[in-house]
Amino acid sequence: MNKILKFGAAILAAGTLSGCGDEDFSGAYRTDGAYGKQIVLNVSGDDAKIFLVGRSTAEISGLIDFEVDYKNGKLLLDSTKEDIRLTFKRGADERGLDCLNCNEGKLRLPAKWALLQPEPYDVDLMLEEQEEKRQAAIKEEEQRRAEAAKLAKFDGDWVAKRHFKDDSLLIMTISPKKGVRHWAFDYSSATKQIEIDRKFQVDNDELVFPSNDSEMRYSLSADGTRLTCTNCKSENYWLKADPVKVNNLDYTRSLAGSPQKARE
């Protein structure tokens, strides 16, 4: 588990940690911030950092560096660049911190800070990992867009042909800009069952939907109105829908068909 994931887990488990110490303020502390974020104070020797952390993503933002000093049992933080000076003392529980002037000045932070862990985080390493993750996500999105551009020949709205009376009503939208989105509805009630973005590939002019241990390959008819599975054991195909009528339930039902045979 990398530093960022461990950090996210620590945020959730902070209330169960214990620690002690007299004037040794080293460690990581947190308090509640706005918009569902946590505010973290990381103290490591003569260096301290305060930053925001997203609860669900553990993404770090809004970092401020401080110089650290200790005086009369208090932790003094000074950020000359931001013109912020904060004073902390050990909390009554001997674990967390109480801020003595956090409600003053432009920063306006909560007074109570709980201990996250007694050892400070390697914030620089966490930021490096975060940037690597961000760059990987950008690269993945670029690859997805490049692959999606190959969808031009399959562009449009599609309705799956039903073969049994208990089959769902399946609708698929293919877009070179947005990729492939798949919906499943109960045929009778039109209750939505599934809405997902499907993974896809385009290989040798066939549209491929990969899964864990197999794949389904579809070939486009010469007139561009039918997508037929080329490696399915039974008949499986989609019919191109009128983009104006595709939201009309009667139209999509008629396109999908109304077989009376029950699935064995």
Coordinates of C-alpha atoms in Angstrom, one line a residue:
M1 CA 0.0 0.0 0.0
N2 CA 1.5 3.4 -1.0
K3 CA 1.8 6.4 1.3
I4 CA -1.3 8.1 -0.1
L5 CA -3.5 5.1 0.6
K6 CA -2.0 4.6 4.0
F7 CA -2.7 8.3 4.7
G8 CA -6.3 8.0 3.7
A9 CA -6.7 5.0 6.0
A10 CA -5.1 6.9 8.9
I11 CA -7.5 9.8 8.4
L12 CA -10.5 7.5 8.9
A13 CA -8.9 5.7 11.9
A14 CA -7.5 8.8 13.7
G15 CA -9.9 8.6 16.6
T16 CA -8.4 5.3 17.8
L17 CA -4.8 6.3 18.0
S18 CA -3.0 7.0 21.2
G19 CA 0.2 8.8 22.0
C20 CA 2.0 10.8 24.6
G21 CA 4.9 13.2 25.1
D22 CA 5.8 16.3 27.0
E23 CA 7.3 18.9 24.6
D24 CA 7.9 16.6 21.7
F25 CA 5.2 17.7 19.3
S26 CA 6.5 15.6 16.3
G27 CA 3.7 13.8 14.5
A28 CA 0.7 14.4 12.4
Y29 CA -2.5 16.0 13.6
R30 CA -5.9 16.6 11.9
T31 CA -9.0 18.7 12.3
D32 CA -12.2 19.2 10.3
G33 CA -12.1 21.6 7.4
A34 CA -14.7 22.9 5.0
Y35 CA -16.4 21.0 2.2
G36 CA -15.8 17.6 3.7
K37 CA -12.0 18.0 3.8
Q38 CA -9.6 17.4 6.6
I39 CA -6.9 19.8 7.6
V40 CA -3.6 18.2 8.6
L41 CA -0.7 19.6 10.6
N42 CA 2.5 17.6 10.1
V43 CA 5.4 18.4 12.5
S44 CA 8.9 17.1 11.8
G45 CA 11.8 18.6 13.7
D46 CA 12.1 22.3 12.8
D47 CA 9.7 22.0 9.8
A48 CA 5.9 21.9 9.8
K49 CA 3.3 21.8 7.1
I50 CA -0.5 22.5 7.1
F51 CA -2.5 21.2 4.2
L52 CA -5.9 20.0 3.1
V53 CA -6.8 16.4 2.4
G54 CA -9.8 15.1 0.6
R55 CA -11.6 12.4 2.6
S56 CA -12.4 10.1 -0.3
T57 CA -9.3 10.7 -2.5
A58 CA -6.6 11.5 0.2
E59 CA -5.4 14.2 -2.3
I60 CA -3.3 16.9 -0.8
S61 CA -3.8 20.6 -1.6
G62 CA -3.4 24.1 -0.1
L63 CA 0.0 23.3 1.5
I64 CA 1.6 26.0 3.8
D65 CA 5.2 25.6 5.1
F66 CA 6.1 26.7 8.6
E67 CA 9.2 27.2 10.7
V68 CA 9.0 25.5 14.1
D69 CA 10.0 26.8 17.5
Y70 CA 9.3 25.6 21.0
K71 CA 8.8 27.8 24.0
N72 CA 7.4 27.3 27.5
G73 CA 5.9 23.9 26.5
K74 CA 4.2 25.4 23.4
L75 CA 4.6 24.7 19.7
L76 CA 5.2 27.9 17.7
L77 CA 4.6 27.9 13.9
D78 CA 5.8 30.8 11.8
S79 CA 5.1 31.2 8.1
T80 CA 6.7 34.5 7.1
K81 CA 5.7 34.0 3.5
E82 CA 2.0 33.8 4.4
D83 CA 2.3 36.1 7.4
I84 CA 0.8 33.5 9.7
R85 CA 1.9 32.7 13.2
L86 CA 0.2 29.9 15.2
T87 CA 0.6 28.7 18.8
F88 CA -0.3 25.3 20.0
K89 CA -0.2 23.5 23.4
R90 CA -0.7 19.9 24.2
G91 CA -4.3 18.9 24.5
A92 CA -6.0 17.7 27.7
D93 CA -5.8 14.1 26.4
E94 CA -2.0 14.4 26.1
R95 CA -2.4 13.3 22.5
G96 CA -3.8 16.1 20.4
L97 CA -3.2 19.8 20.3
D98 CA -5.1 22.9 21.2
C99 CA -4.5 26.0 19.1
L100 CA -4.4 29.1 21.1
N101 CA -4.9 31.6 18.3
C102 CA -6.3 29.8 15.3
N103 CA -9.5 31.9 15.3
E104 CA -7.4 35.0 14.7
G105 CA -5.9 36.3 11.5
K106 CA -6.7 35.3 8.0
L107 CA -6.4 31.5 8.2
R108 CA -9.2 30.9 10.8
L109 CA -8.6 27.2 11.8
P110 CA -10.4 25.1 14.4
A111 CA -8.9 25.0 17.9
K112 CA -8.9 21.3 18.5
W113 CA -6.5 19.0 16.6
A114 CA -6.6 15.2 17.1
L115 CA -3.5 13.0 16.7
L116 CA -3.3 11.1 13.5
Q117 CA 0.0 9.3 14.2
P118 CA 3.0 10.0 16.5
E119 CA 5.4 9.8 13.6
P120 CA 5.3 12.6 11.0
Y121 CA 4.5 11.8 7.4
D122 CA 7.0 12.1 4.6
V123 CA 4.9 14.8 2.9
D124 CA 7.4 15.4 0.0
L125 CA 7.2 11.7 -0.9
M126 CA 3.4 11.7 -0.6
L127 CA 3.3 14.7 -3.0
E128 CA 5.6 12.9 -5.4
E129 CA 3.3 9.8 -5.4
Q130 CA 0.3 12.1 -5.9
E131 CA 1.9 13.7 -8.9
E132 CA 2.8 10.3 -10.4
K133 CA -0.8 9.2 -9.9
R134 CA -2.1 12.4 -11.6
Q135 CA 0.3 12.0 -14.5
A136 CA -0.8 8.3 -14.9
A137 CA -4.4 9.4 -14.9
I138 CA -3.7 12.0 -17.6
K139 CA -1.9 9.4 -19.7
E140 CA -4.8 6.9 -19.3
E141 CA -7.3 9.6 -20.3
E142 CA -5.2 10.4 -23.4
Q143 CA -5.1 6.8 -24.3
R144 CA -8.9 6.5 -23.8
R145 CA -9.5 9.5 -26.0
A146 CA -7.2 8.1 -28.7
E147 CA -9.0 4.8 -28.6
A148 CA -12.4 6.5 -28.6
A149 CA -11.6 8.3 -31.8
K150 CA -11.6 4.9 -33.5
L151 CA -15.3 4.6 -32.6
A152 CA -16.4 7.0 -35.4
K153 CA -17.7 4.2 -37.7
F154 CA -19.8 2.8 -34.8
D155 CA -21.1 6.2 -33.7
G156 CA -24.8 6.3 -32.7
D157 CA -27.5 4.8 -30.5
W158 CA -28.1 1.0 -30.5
V159 CA -30.8 -1.3 -29.2
A160 CA -30.1 -5.0 -28.5
K161 CA -32.4 -7.6 -30.2
R162 CA -34.2 -9.6 -27.5
H163 CA -34.5 -13.3 -27.9
F164 CA -36.5 -14.3 -24.8
K165 CA -39.4 -12.7 -23.0
D166 CA -37.4 -12.2 -19.8
D167 CA -34.5 -10.4 -21.6
S168 CA -33.9 -6.8 -20.5
L169 CA -34.2 -3.9 -22.8
L170 CA -30.6 -3.0 -23.6
I171 CA -29.5 0.4 -25.1
M172 CA -26.0 1.5 -26.0
T173 CA -24.6 4.8 -27.0
I174 CA -21.3 4.9 -28.9
S175 CA -19.5 8.3 -29.2
P176 CA -16.0 9.1 -30.4
K177 CA -15.9 11.8 -27.7
K178 CA -17.4 10.0 -24.8
G179 CA -16.8 6.3 -25.4
V180 CA -19.4 3.6 -24.9
R181 CA -22.2 3.8 -22.4
H182 CA -24.6 0.9 -21.7
W183 CA -28.1 0.9 -20.1
A184 CA -30.3 -2.0 -19.1
F185 CA -34.0 -1.6 -18.3
D186 CA -36.8 -3.9 -17.3
Y187 CA -38.7 -4.4 -20.5
S188 CA -42.2 -4.1 -19.0
S189 CA -41.7 -1.5 -16.3
A190 CA -38.8 0.4 -17.9
T191 CA -37.1 0.4 -14.5
K192 CA -33.4 1.1 -14.9
Q193 CA -31.2 -1.8 -13.9
I194 CA -27.7 -0.8 -15.1
E195 CA -25.9 2.2 -16.4
I196 CA -22.2 1.8 -17.0
D197 CA -19.3 3.0 -19.2
R198 CA -18.0 0.0 -21.0
K199 CA -14.4 -0.8 -21.6
F200 CA -13.8 -1.3 -25.3
Q201 CA -11.2 -1.8 -28.0
V202 CA -11.3 -1.5 -31.8
D203 CA -9.4 -4.3 -33.5
N204 CA -9.4 -5.1 -37.2
D205 CA -12.6 -3.1 -37.8
E206 CA -14.4 -4.9 -35.0
L207 CA -15.7 -3.4 -31.8
V208 CA -14.4 -5.5 -28.9
F209 CA -15.8 -5.5 -25.3
P210 CA -13.3 -7.3 -23.1
S211 CA -14.1 -8.9 -19.8
N212 CA -12.0 -10.7 -17.2
D213 CA -11.5 -13.9 -19.1
S214 CA -13.2 -13.4 -22.5
E215 CA -14.3 -10.8 -25.0
M216 CA -17.2 -10.1 -27.3
R217 CA -16.4 -8.9 -30.8
Y218 CA -18.9 -7.0 -33.0
S219 CA -18.8 -6.4 -36.7
L220 CA -20.7 -3.6 -38.4
S221 CA -22.9 -4.4 -41.4
A222 CA -22.2 -2.9 -44.8
D223 CA -25.2 -0.5 -44.5
G224 CA -24.1 0.5 -40.9
T225 CA -27.4 -0.5 -39.3
R226 CA -26.5 -3.6 -37.4
L227 CA -23.7 -4.7 -35.0
T228 CA -23.4 -8.5 -35.0
C229 CA -21.3 -10.5 -32.5
T230 CA -18.8 -12.6 -34.4
N231 CA -17.7 -14.9 -31.6
C232 CA -20.9 -15.5 -29.7
K233 CA -22.3 -19.1 -29.5
S234 CA -25.8 -17.8 -30.1
E235 CA -27.3 -15.0 -32.1
N236 CA -26.4 -11.7 -30.7
Y237 CA -26.8 -8.3 -32.4
W238 CA -27.7 -4.7 -32.0
L239 CA -29.8 -2.5 -34.3
K240 CA -29.1 1.2 -34.9
A241 CA -31.7 3.4 -33.5
D242 CA -33.1 6.7 -34.7
P243 CA -31.4 9.3 -32.4
V244 CA -34.6 11.3 -32.2
K245 CA -36.8 8.4 -31.3
V246 CA -34.4 6.4 -29.0
N247 CA -35.9 8.0 -25.9
N248 CA -39.3 6.9 -26.9
L249 CA -40.1 3.7 -24.9
D250 CA -42.5 2.3 -27.5
Y251 CA -40.0 2.8 -30.3
T252 CA -37.1 1.1 -28.4
R253 CA -39.4 -1.8 -27.4
S254 CA -40.5 -2.4 -30.9
L255 CA -36.9 -2.3 -32.1
A256 CA -35.8 -4.8 -29.4
G257 CA -38.7 -7.1 -30.2
S258 CA -41.2 -8.9 -28.0
P259 CA -40.4 -12.6 -28.0
Q260 CA -42.7 -14.9 -26.1
K261 CA -40.3 -17.8 -25.6
A262 CA -39.0 -18.2 -22.0
R263 CA -35.3 -18.8 -21.3
E264 CA -34.7 -22.4 -20.5

